């Protein structure tokens, strides 16, 4: 349970235990002074920036592929395999390993990640900044504004300094602002309670279940702030899109945000399918290719007034060139000066026309979709009746203030019982930087602002049950469409115990498969367990399940690397827990890795990770781990008891 105790010298409250046990070490105050609050957030951003710079410096020190790529933030020995033009004059480079027989190692370079392209040499060369626009196991595509200066390249995840500056600027403004935003700020600082009107019946268009309908009605009744709590598989984004459509039907303008580009694209795709007038702002390379026609860049490029603006730019360039030419027929100084002035006037008029096009497109849209750290200069002084932040539990609190400055009222959607925001700085994380605004608001105001979705459409009931009881007060219900579905129900699947049983825990205790520490102590892996994991994947494939429908999840990057290096199935996805949040597969195999004589489980103690990992599976969940190591932790002891209660426990010795 969550327990709050007073901290007298802070005049505050401290969260001392999380759901399922385990200290989180967060300092979350009660009422806060605005200056103190924003200073604390700014300090955490500074600590995070320092951690990012230190990590970049460390990567540059490790030049060999053996070490530099191990962090997941660097790719070495790359070459350009293909290139093409992109929106806004950008160049899309497809990079592969120089040895084309090799795939890319496991890495954290996701679509939308800011990166640096440099020569793959010992000395740091002038960087070419870019953004990851696509990726697969063998190649990665990067959008850049120029051609790299070397043939052999390296790719590094770069600190996102622009985002940090935007957040700091938004917080400075939020500290001084008056009016409506000041009222929202006072709620966030716990100075006054959020207000609600009486919920009214709505003509809900989507085929929503009762808990989803209630969440939409409740959120529409919020005068200030509401939370939609969406546990795994409960159709949170479907609910959020319906909420947005209800607001638009009421004549409201909506700003729909999320901390990740993937989550924003998911909302945009569903809004477009529902016929909403939506525009996506942000770097086009960060947007899924099929959605790029709805980006601001593409819509501006296609607008008829932009043809006039481009013509004016061309005329201005020609006048400038004429004024700089020298010959006996060169006009007098006054004439050349006039040409330069005319060129400047044309460029000024062209820029004004461009801005007019931007304004027309944005004003015509009912919904603006963007990440929470969008460039607010694009929308000028616009405000929105409703700001929705989806996946809000994955955003740090400073990351929410850019959209909050535009809000009439706010709805936060997400699940604070899954993974928290990614924070590199250990001091900042220990002080509370990992605590999202959504989590803090739920802990402060409870059910008065929160509605939980309770029907899930992903998992077999036995896969869902432990997470439901442990994290969601036993409230989750498996929809009839998924309650009893199993692998054996799929076409062309063999009828075997492996395909009939929805959950299996295989205990490796006594096998001698002990964990190993990766060189330089960066991560842990377990070769014996890894070989067994690949064996179970092979058995699933032999039963008729395609590799693309299977996921292997490991909590440690070293185990992911070990598995990827030895796996021969190109379509099999192997990744960390973070890489699978928000996704699902028919079958999931989880390698728990830890096996030692002292019962140490490291960050497996953050039980939210296991909540995410176990709830990715639709029809089959296989966990592989050492009960002798795990059972000393209360959560895993209860998990083992659950497996035994449903007949899902197996010993590895039975697999011989």
XYZ file of C-alpha atoms in Angstrom:
656
model
C 0.000 0.000 0.000
C 1.006 3.668 -0.350
C 1.825 5.197 2.998
C 2.258 8.897 3.663
C 4.091 10.147 6.733
C 4.765 13.759 7.800
C 8.263 15.142 7.470
C 8.296 17.897 10.052
C 11.350 19.822 8.914
C 9.986 19.969 5.347
C 6.386 20.635 6.362
C 5.651 18.056 3.708
C 4.835 14.453 2.952
C 7.108 11.618 1.952
C 6.052 8.550 -0.043
C 7.783 5.751 1.850
C 6.444 2.614 0.155
C 5.077 1.726 -3.236
C 2.327 -0.676 -4.225
C 3.571 -4.154 -3.461
C 6.333 -2.914 -1.154
C 9.725 -1.347 -1.655
C 10.922 2.155 -0.866
C 10.846 4.647 -3.704
C 12.631 7.427 -1.840
C 10.445 10.216 -3.202
C 9.998 13.590 -1.575
C 6.573 14.903 -2.580
C 5.469 17.954 -0.701
C 1.998 18.952 0.332
C 1.340 22.625 -0.375
C 4.281 24.207 -2.126
C 5.505 27.685 -2.790
C 5.535 28.295 -6.559
C 9.081 29.637 -6.579
C 10.398 26.682 -4.595
C 8.471 24.217 -6.774
C 9.809 25.530 -10.077
C 13.344 25.918 -8.703
C 13.298 22.261 -7.707
C 12.126 21.164 -11.162
C 14.794 23.336 -12.808
C 17.490 21.829 -10.596
C 16.394 18.331 -11.565
C 16.622 19.304 -15.233
C 20.160 20.581 -14.637
C 21.123 17.324 -12.914
C 19.664 15.369 -15.817
C 21.600 17.483 -18.347
C 24.825 16.838 -16.431
C 24.121 13.087 -16.429
C 23.523 13.132 -20.202
C 26.792 15.002 -20.831
C 28.726 12.592 -18.609
C 27.252 9.638 -20.455
C 28.179 11.131 -23.835
C 31.756 11.744 -22.649
C 32.013 8.170 -21.378
C 30.836 6.808 -24.712
C 33.491 8.810 -26.556
C 36.191 7.324 -24.321
C 35.187 3.786 -25.293
C 36.185 3.563 -28.894
C 36.058 -0.181 -29.470
C 32.837 -1.806 -30.582
C 33.194 -4.152 -27.611
C 32.545 -1.324 -25.159
C 31.097 1.708 -26.955
C 27.990 -0.055 -28.226
C 27.303 -1.795 -24.933
C 25.396 1.134 -23.446
C 22.822 0.962 -26.253
C 23.361 4.663 -26.988
C 25.980 4.233 -29.735
C 26.299 2.453 -33.077
C 29.754 2.097 -34.665
C 31.260 1.172 -38.033
C 28.279 2.336 -40.084
C 28.072 3.248 -43.769
C 25.403 4.869 -45.904
C 23.447 2.137 -47.666
C 20.814 4.393 -49.254
C 19.549 7.966 -49.173
C 16.501 9.928 -50.267
C 14.995 13.367 -49.941
C 12.629 14.120 -47.088
C 10.194 16.853 -46.141
C 11.605 20.324 -45.604
C 14.722 19.639 -47.677
C 16.023 17.093 -45.173
C 18.155 14.144 -46.251
C 17.164 10.634 -45.117
C 20.231 8.428 -44.716
C 19.844 4.672 -44.307
C 22.811 3.396 -42.290
C 23.963 -0.217 -41.977
C 26.999 -1.981 -40.562
C 30.025 -1.784 -42.859
C 30.050 -5.571 -42.660
C 26.599 -5.981 -44.161
C 26.302 -9.539 -42.912
C 25.887 -8.110 -39.411
C 22.667 -6.730 -37.989
C 22.554 -3.816 -35.591
C 23.196 -4.608 -31.930
C 20.549 -3.853 -29.331
C 20.253 -0.091 -28.896
C 18.093 2.658 -27.416
C 17.917 4.673 -30.633
C 14.151 4.774 -31.183
C 12.220 6.613 -33.894
C 12.326 10.286 -32.919
C 15.560 10.037 -30.918
C 17.948 12.988 -31.410
C 21.338 11.721 -32.605
C 24.797 12.883 -33.642
C 26.438 11.537 -36.805
C 30.255 11.740 -36.765
C 33.247 10.009 -38.313
C 33.984 6.662 -36.676
C 37.433 7.734 -35.563
C 39.199 8.332 -32.271
C 38.938 12.099 -32.524
C 35.554 13.747 -32.192
C 34.726 15.514 -35.466
C 32.197 18.220 -36.215
C 28.836 16.558 -35.517
C 25.954 16.347 -37.922
C 22.767 16.540 -35.872
C 19.838 14.398 -36.885
C 16.743 12.486 -35.842
C 16.034 8.759 -36.160
C 13.180 8.392 -38.665
C 12.957 4.595 -39.080
C 14.709 1.447 -37.874
C 14.790 -2.313 -38.053
C 17.214 -5.001 -36.943
C 19.610 -4.406 -39.849
C 19.393 -0.690 -40.617
C 18.578 2.676 -39.112
C 17.363 5.732 -41.023
C 18.369 9.212 -39.880
C 17.027 12.583 -41.077
C 19.817 15.166 -41.343
C 20.358 18.525 -43.017
C 23.576 17.644 -44.820
C 25.873 14.890 -46.042
C 28.335 13.367 -43.528
C 32.001 14.222 -44.050
C 33.301 10.662 -43.686
C 32.596 7.221 -45.137
C 32.737 5.242 -41.876
C 30.294 6.693 -39.380
C 29.178 6.405 -35.788
C 25.798 7.309 -34.360
C 25.372 8.585 -30.804
C 22.245 9.447 -28.890
C 22.651 13.129 -28.070
C 21.469 15.216 -25.144
C 18.276 17.009 -26.092
C 19.302 20.500 -24.980
C 16.578 22.163 -27.055
C 13.881 20.285 -25.158
C 15.409 21.239 -21.808
C 15.487 24.925 -22.771
C 11.843 24.802 -23.857
C 10.859 23.230 -20.549
C 12.793 25.820 -18.540
C 11.229 28.665 -20.532
C 7.741 27.247 -19.981
C 8.336 26.925 -16.248
C 9.611 30.494 -15.999
C 6.443 31.685 -17.693
C 4.245 29.432 -15.544
C 5.775 30.865 -12.370
C 4.752 34.422 -13.316
C 1.538 33.872 -15.238
C -1.848 35.053 -14.001
C -5.432 34.232 -14.936
C -6.566 30.750 -15.902
C -3.118 29.148 -15.948
C -2.482 30.485 -12.454
C -5.623 28.675 -11.309
C -4.384 25.409 -12.802
C -0.989 26.023 -11.220
C -2.596 26.364 -7.804
C -4.204 22.920 -8.242
C -0.872 21.398 -9.242
C 0.706 23.015 -6.174
C -2.100 21.490 -4.064
C -3.408 24.914 -3.032
C -6.994 24.276 -4.110
C -9.181 21.330 -5.100
C -10.097 20.626 -8.741
C -13.732 21.388 -9.528
C -16.286 19.364 -11.495
C -19.710 20.065 -12.926
C -22.489 17.499 -12.778
C -21.801 14.823 -15.452
C -24.270 14.874 -18.315
C -25.327 12.138 -20.695
C -23.358 12.199 -23.913
C -24.034 10.772 -27.346
C -20.975 8.549 -27.310
C -20.166 7.371 -30.816
C -17.661 4.601 -30.165
C -18.530 1.140 -28.934
C -17.211 1.836 -25.450
C -17.730 -0.332 -22.373
C -19.319 1.111 -19.198
C -16.007 2.032 -17.507
C -14.809 3.798 -20.674
C -18.105 5.670 -21.007
C -17.927 6.730 -17.379
C -14.349 7.935 -17.860
C -15.376 10.069 -20.862
C -18.394 11.536 -19.031
C -16.286 12.233 -15.961
C -13.457 13.871 -17.919
C -15.949 16.034 -19.816
C -17.341 17.251 -16.484
C -13.925 18.435 -15.254
C -13.575 22.189 -14.909
C -9.841 21.994 -14.170
C -8.137 18.617 -14.099
C -9.101 14.943 -14.466
C -7.208 11.657 -14.771
C -8.088 8.614 -16.879
C -6.249 5.627 -15.410
C -5.708 2.993 -18.088
C -4.251 -0.338 -16.909
C -2.751 -2.646 -19.580
C -5.061 -3.559 -22.435
C -8.040 -1.505 -21.252
C -8.389 0.678 -24.343
C -7.068 3.904 -22.866
C -6.255 5.525 -26.203
C -9.673 4.538 -27.583
C -11.202 6.317 -24.588
C -8.972 9.361 -25.016
C -9.878 9.684 -28.707
C -13.585 9.510 -27.847
C -13.051 12.235 -25.236
C -11.375 14.421 -27.862
C -14.227 13.864 -30.307
C -16.777 14.774 -27.632
C -14.912 18.010 -26.907
C -14.745 18.873 -30.628
C -18.467 18.160 -30.976
C -19.018 20.684 -28.194
C -17.173 23.284 -30.273
C -13.893 23.116 -28.373
C -10.325 23.226 -29.655
C -8.083 20.450 -28.382
C -4.345 20.062 -27.965
C -3.558 16.326 -27.857
C -0.086 15.519 -26.523
C 2.042 12.616 -25.354
C 5.699 12.364 -24.291
C 6.610 9.984 -27.147
C 6.161 10.329 -30.886
C 4.743 6.817 -31.082
C 1.951 7.663 -28.636
C 1.142 10.892 -30.502
C 1.011 9.011 -33.812
C -1.299 6.436 -32.259
C -3.755 9.181 -31.282
C -3.443 10.921 -34.652
C -4.059 7.712 -36.575
C -7.270 7.035 -34.670
C -8.440 10.632 -34.927
C -7.892 10.643 -38.696
C -9.785 7.341 -38.998
C -12.664 8.920 -37.069
C -12.769 11.850 -39.495
C -11.378 14.482 -37.131
C -9.666 17.586 -38.493
C -6.217 17.071 -36.962
C -2.752 18.491 -37.654
C 0.509 17.019 -36.386
C 3.248 19.490 -35.466
C 6.875 18.501 -34.979
C 9.799 17.161 -36.985
C 8.363 15.077 -39.885
C 11.114 12.482 -39.456
C 9.684 11.715 -36.037
C 6.264 10.931 -37.515
C 5.196 7.556 -38.920
C 5.502 7.652 -42.708
C 1.805 6.977 -43.367
C 0.876 9.956 -41.174
C 3.288 12.492 -42.662
C 0.609 13.965 -44.997
C -1.071 15.274 -41.813
C 2.053 17.050 -40.538
C 2.218 20.817 -40.547
C 5.266 20.690 -42.853
C 3.439 18.651 -45.478
C 0.235 20.686 -45.298
C 2.172 23.954 -45.609
C 4.176 22.569 -48.526
C 0.978 21.640 -50.374
C -0.871 24.919 -49.738
C -1.498 27.062 -52.817
C -0.234 30.234 -51.098
C 3.144 28.564 -50.577
C 3.660 28.555 -54.341
C 3.391 32.339 -54.249
C 5.807 32.520 -51.320
C 8.353 30.323 -53.120
C 8.062 32.466 -56.235
C 8.729 35.579 -54.133
C 11.791 33.915 -52.573
C 13.136 33.062 -56.038
C 12.580 36.630 -57.247
C 14.298 37.999 -54.131
C 17.302 35.722 -54.703
C 17.568 36.853 -58.304
C 17.483 40.538 -57.282
C 20.190 39.903 -54.680
C 22.387 38.164 -57.275
C 21.911 41.029 -59.742
C 22.931 43.571 -57.123
C 26.176 41.668 -56.466
C 27.259 41.278 -60.102
C 30.018 43.567 -61.422
C 30.415 44.652 -65.035
C 30.727 47.851 -67.072
C 26.955 47.789 -67.332
C 26.552 47.560 -63.595
C 23.870 49.988 -62.405
C 24.760 52.907 -60.216
C 25.213 52.391 -56.471
C 21.724 53.752 -55.789
C 20.157 51.257 -58.210
C 22.001 48.336 -56.610
C 20.902 49.528 -53.192
C 17.320 49.594 -54.451
C 17.641 46.011 -55.720
C 18.835 44.845 -52.302
C 15.985 46.672 -50.588
C 13.466 45.169 -53.008
C 14.909 41.699 -52.285
C 14.575 42.267 -48.542
C 10.987 43.469 -48.988
C 10.125 40.410 -51.060
C 11.626 38.064 -48.484
C 9.725 39.851 -45.730
C 6.469 39.496 -47.661
C 7.219 35.822 -48.381
C 7.818 35.142 -44.683
C 4.553 36.898 -43.826
C 2.785 34.747 -46.417
C 4.350 31.617 -44.900
C 3.105 32.653 -41.475
C -0.335 33.279 -42.924
C -0.375 29.726 -44.319
C 0.685 28.338 -40.930
C -2.041 30.290 -39.176
C -4.709 29.226 -41.681
C -3.851 25.531 -41.334
C -3.659 25.589 -37.550
C -6.809 27.710 -37.175
C -8.777 25.287 -39.363
C -7.768 22.271 -37.288
C -10.009 21.104 -34.444
C -7.166 19.084 -32.917
C -3.449 19.839 -32.785
C -1.313 16.751 -32.079
C 2.215 17.096 -30.724
C 4.694 15.737 -28.253
C 4.650 17.472 -24.876
C 7.909 19.271 -25.717
C 6.733 20.874 -28.974
C 8.053 24.216 -30.204
C 5.372 26.529 -28.840
C 6.434 29.314 -31.224
C 4.610 27.382 -33.953
C 1.196 28.059 -32.420
C 1.850 31.617 -31.295
C -0.455 32.771 -28.517
C -3.125 30.133 -29.134
C -4.854 28.534 -26.171
C -7.039 25.438 -26.118
C -10.265 24.600 -24.340
C -8.916 21.122 -23.579
C -5.376 19.796 -23.307
C -5.054 15.999 -23.237
C -1.750 14.399 -22.256
C -1.774 10.697 -23.093
C 0.828 8.366 -21.525
C 1.280 11.131 -18.954
C 2.824 8.715 -16.444
C 5.854 8.454 -18.755
C 6.543 12.202 -18.710
C 8.557 14.026 -16.095
C 6.733 16.938 -14.529
C 8.717 19.668 -16.356
C 7.755 17.942 -19.601
C 4.087 18.758 -19.000
C 4.413 22.505 -18.537
C 4.672 23.443 -22.228
C 1.144 22.141 -23.025
C -0.187 23.172 -19.590
C 0.468 26.824 -20.467
C -2.101 26.506 -23.276
C -4.840 24.781 -21.275
C -8.327 25.781 -20.303
C -8.627 22.430 -18.587
C -6.451 19.307 -18.543
C -6.984 15.556 -18.772
C -4.036 13.297 -17.933
C -4.268 9.712 -19.212
C -1.913 6.882 -18.343
C -0.919 4.318 -15.755
C 1.470 5.257 -12.946
C 1.718 1.567 -12.017
C 3.665 0.811 -15.193
C 7.096 2.241 -16.065
C 7.917 5.745 -14.789
C 9.643 8.444 -16.871
C 13.209 7.635 -17.917
C 15.649 9.558 -15.711
C 19.447 9.243 -16.004
C 20.437 11.303 -12.966
C 20.397 9.112 -9.878
C 20.321 12.089 -7.460
C 17.358 13.639 -9.306
C 15.554 10.292 -9.439
C 16.110 9.741 -5.720
C 14.603 13.149 -4.938
C 11.464 12.504 -6.996
C 12.170 13.375 -10.649
C 10.787 9.949 -11.653
C 7.417 10.864 -10.162
C 5.120 11.994 -12.960
C 2.537 14.748 -12.605
C -0.170 12.111 -13.099
C 1.135 10.014 -10.200
C 1.427 13.012 -7.915
C -2.072 14.225 -8.717
C -3.575 10.768 -8.116
C -1.782 10.492 -4.779
C -2.857 14.003 -3.790
C -6.506 13.954 -4.870
C -7.337 10.246 -5.174
C -10.625 9.156 -6.717
C -11.999 12.684 -6.737
C -10.096 13.302 -9.992
C -9.524 9.759 -11.220
C -11.510 7.194 -13.178
C -10.001 3.755 -13.832
C -10.778 1.649 -16.912
C -11.572 -1.904 -15.850
C -12.250 -4.093 -18.914
C -9.158 -5.345 -20.694
C -9.088 -6.675 -24.271
C -5.616 -8.205 -24.503
C -4.894 -11.038 -22.103
C -6.179 -14.434 -21.117
C -7.752 -14.152 -17.673
C -4.931 -16.112 -16.008
C -2.296 -13.810 -17.502
C -4.198 -10.767 -16.238
C -5.238 -11.958 -12.788
C -2.060 -11.480 -10.733
C -1.470 -7.940 -12.015
C -5.123 -7.084 -11.447
C -5.037 -8.265 -7.850
C -1.624 -6.830 -7.078
C -1.797 -3.431 -8.762
C -5.433 -2.652 -9.587
C -7.411 -3.727 -6.524
C -8.703 -6.798 -8.349
C -10.915 -4.593 -10.538
C -9.777 -5.734 -13.978
C -12.108 -7.967 -15.957
C -11.080 -9.850 -19.077
C -13.494 -9.220 -21.922
C -15.259 -12.324 -23.238
C -13.320 -11.993 -26.512
C -9.995 -12.677 -24.743
C -10.920 -14.289 -21.418
C -10.201 -17.878 -22.491
C -8.229 -17.477 -25.711
C -5.104 -19.633 -26.002
C -2.427 -20.363 -28.592
C -4.123 -23.631 -29.489
C -7.135 -21.639 -30.727
C -5.066 -20.043 -33.500
C -5.163 -21.602 -36.991
C -2.652 -24.371 -37.742
C -1.385 -24.592 -34.141
C -0.495 -27.983 -32.707
C -2.511 -29.129 -29.716
C 0.221 -29.460 -27.076
C 0.494 -28.583 -23.358
C 2.644 -25.639 -24.435
C -0.200 -24.221 -26.548
C -3.073 -25.212 -24.243
C -1.760 -23.634 -21.026
C -1.866 -19.800 -20.944
C 0.775 -19.363 -18.208
C 3.968 -21.287 -17.413
C 6.671 -20.528 -14.865
C 9.823 -22.615 -15.296
C 11.970 -22.704 -12.163
C 15.716 -22.977 -12.835
C 16.673 -23.388 -9.149
C 19.449 -25.915 -8.649
C 20.446 -25.978 -12.307
C 23.614 -23.970 -11.728
C 22.706 -21.280 -14.248
C 24.206 -18.396 -12.325
C 24.136 -14.794 -13.487
C 27.327 -13.196 -14.765
C 28.449 -9.584 -14.648
C 29.216 -8.029 -18.000
C 32.744 -6.692 -18.269
C 33.123 -3.264 -16.609
C 30.084 -4.065 -14.463
C 27.487 -2.443 -16.697
C 24.828 -5.149 -16.807
C 24.079 -8.783 -16.000
C 23.391 -11.798 -18.173
C 22.740 -15.486 -17.687
C 24.003 -17.721 -20.521
C 22.459 -20.947 -19.218
C 19.053 -19.347 -18.873
C 19.512 -17.624 -22.232
C 20.047 -20.909 -24.055
C 16.919 -22.298 -22.420
C 14.911 -19.208 -23.431
C 15.864 -19.704 -27.087
C 14.936 -23.359 -26.772
C 11.430 -22.442 -25.571
C 11.079 -19.976 -28.442
C 12.013 -22.758 -30.843
C 9.358 -25.013 -29.306
C 6.719 -22.313 -29.786
C 7.716 -21.977 -33.431
C 7.651 -25.760 -33.866
C 4.056 -25.713 -32.600
C 3.131 -23.383 -35.456
C 3.501 -19.903 -33.940
C 5.362 -17.468 -36.249
C 8.424 -15.814 -34.717
C 6.909 -12.385 -35.400
C 4.158 -13.195 -32.882
C 6.653 -13.895 -30.084
C 8.497 -11.463 -27.841
C 11.434 -12.194 -25.562
C 11.771 -9.704 -22.726
C 14.739 -9.456 -20.372
C 15.229 -6.834 -17.652
C 18.944 -6.483 -18.399
C 20.449 -5.102 -21.605
C 23.352 -7.576 -21.392
C 20.900 -10.487 -21.565
C 19.160 -8.859 -24.540
C 22.494 -8.532 -26.331
C 23.450 -12.125 -25.520
C 20.139 -13.436 -26.852
C 20.223 -11.313 -30.007
C 23.768 -12.423 -30.832
C 22.692 -16.069 -30.766
C 19.172 -15.884 -32.173
C 18.754 -16.896 -35.818
C 15.130 -15.757 -36.146
C 15.076 -12.347 -37.817
C 11.418 -11.705 -36.983
C 11.745 -12.526 -33.293
C 11.721 -9.369 -31.170
C 14.077 -9.379 -28.193
C 14.199 -6.264 -26.037
C 14.179 -4.804 -22.557
C 10.999 -4.085 -20.623
C 11.171 -0.425 -21.637
C 11.185 -1.374 -25.300
C 7.886 -3.239 -25.002
C 5.780 -0.853 -22.926
C 2.521 -0.173 -24.761
C 2.929 -3.193 -27.040
C 1.688 -6.782 -27.131
C 2.440 -10.188 -28.669
C 0.592 -13.497 -28.833
C 3.321 -15.121 -26.724
C 5.894 -13.557 -24.405
C 8.909 -15.282 -22.880
C 10.477 -13.429 -19.932
C 14.039 -14.143 -18.851
C 14.472 -12.953 -15.254
C 18.295 -13.411 -15.349
C 19.046 -13.094 -11.622
C 20.463 -16.229 -9.994
C 22.836 -15.903 -7.043
C 23.449 -17.224 -3.541
C 22.599 -13.932 -1.786
C 19.084 -13.414 -3.130
C 19.969 -10.076 -4.750
C 17.518 -9.069 -7.479
C 18.611 -5.485 -8.276
C 16.074 -3.387 -10.102
C 13.762 -6.372 -10.461
C 12.670 -4.881 -7.141
C 10.899 -2.153 -9.131
C 7.827 -4.317 -9.509
C 6.266 -1.975 -12.058
C 8.715 -3.483 -14.557
C 7.246 -6.913 -13.988
C 3.743 -5.491 -14.302
C 4.685 -4.226 -17.761
C 6.539 -7.381 -18.822
C 3.821 -9.849 -17.806
C 0.988 -7.867 -19.377
C 2.477 -7.813 -22.909
C 1.264 -11.389 -23.582
C -2.092 -12.104 -25.183
C -2.405 -15.908 -25.187
C 0.787 -17.331 -23.659
C 3.121 -16.111 -20.920
C 6.318 -18.001 -20.048
C 8.532 -16.794 -17.195
C 11.922 -18.369 -16.618
C 13.796 -17.711 -13.405
C 15.453 -18.986 -10.238
C 12.927 -19.268 -7.399
C 15.704 -19.596 -4.812
C 16.898 -16.093 -5.730
C 13.498 -14.513 -6.321
C 11.451 -15.864 -3.408
C 13.200 -13.695 -0.836
C 11.315 -10.694 -2.235
C 7.698 -10.466 -1.092
C 6.345 -9.655 -4.545
C 8.026 -12.581 -6.279
C 7.136 -14.927 -3.438
C 3.477 -14.005 -4.000
C 3.928 -14.409 -7.756
C 5.336 -17.919 -7.309
C 2.402 -18.791 -5.041
C 0.010 -17.575 -7.753
C 1.675 -19.774 -10.377
C 1.343 -22.771 -8.103
C -2.328 -21.982 -7.428
C -3.209 -22.123 -11.150
C -1.040 -25.150 -11.900
C 1.462 -23.114 -13.924
C 4.604 -24.001 -11.949
C 7.198 -26.253 -13.618
C 10.741 -27.181 -12.716
C 13.438 -26.999 -15.360
C 14.243 -30.600 -14.450
C 10.882 -31.595 -15.966
C 12.087 -30.200 -19.278
C 14.947 -32.670 -19.649
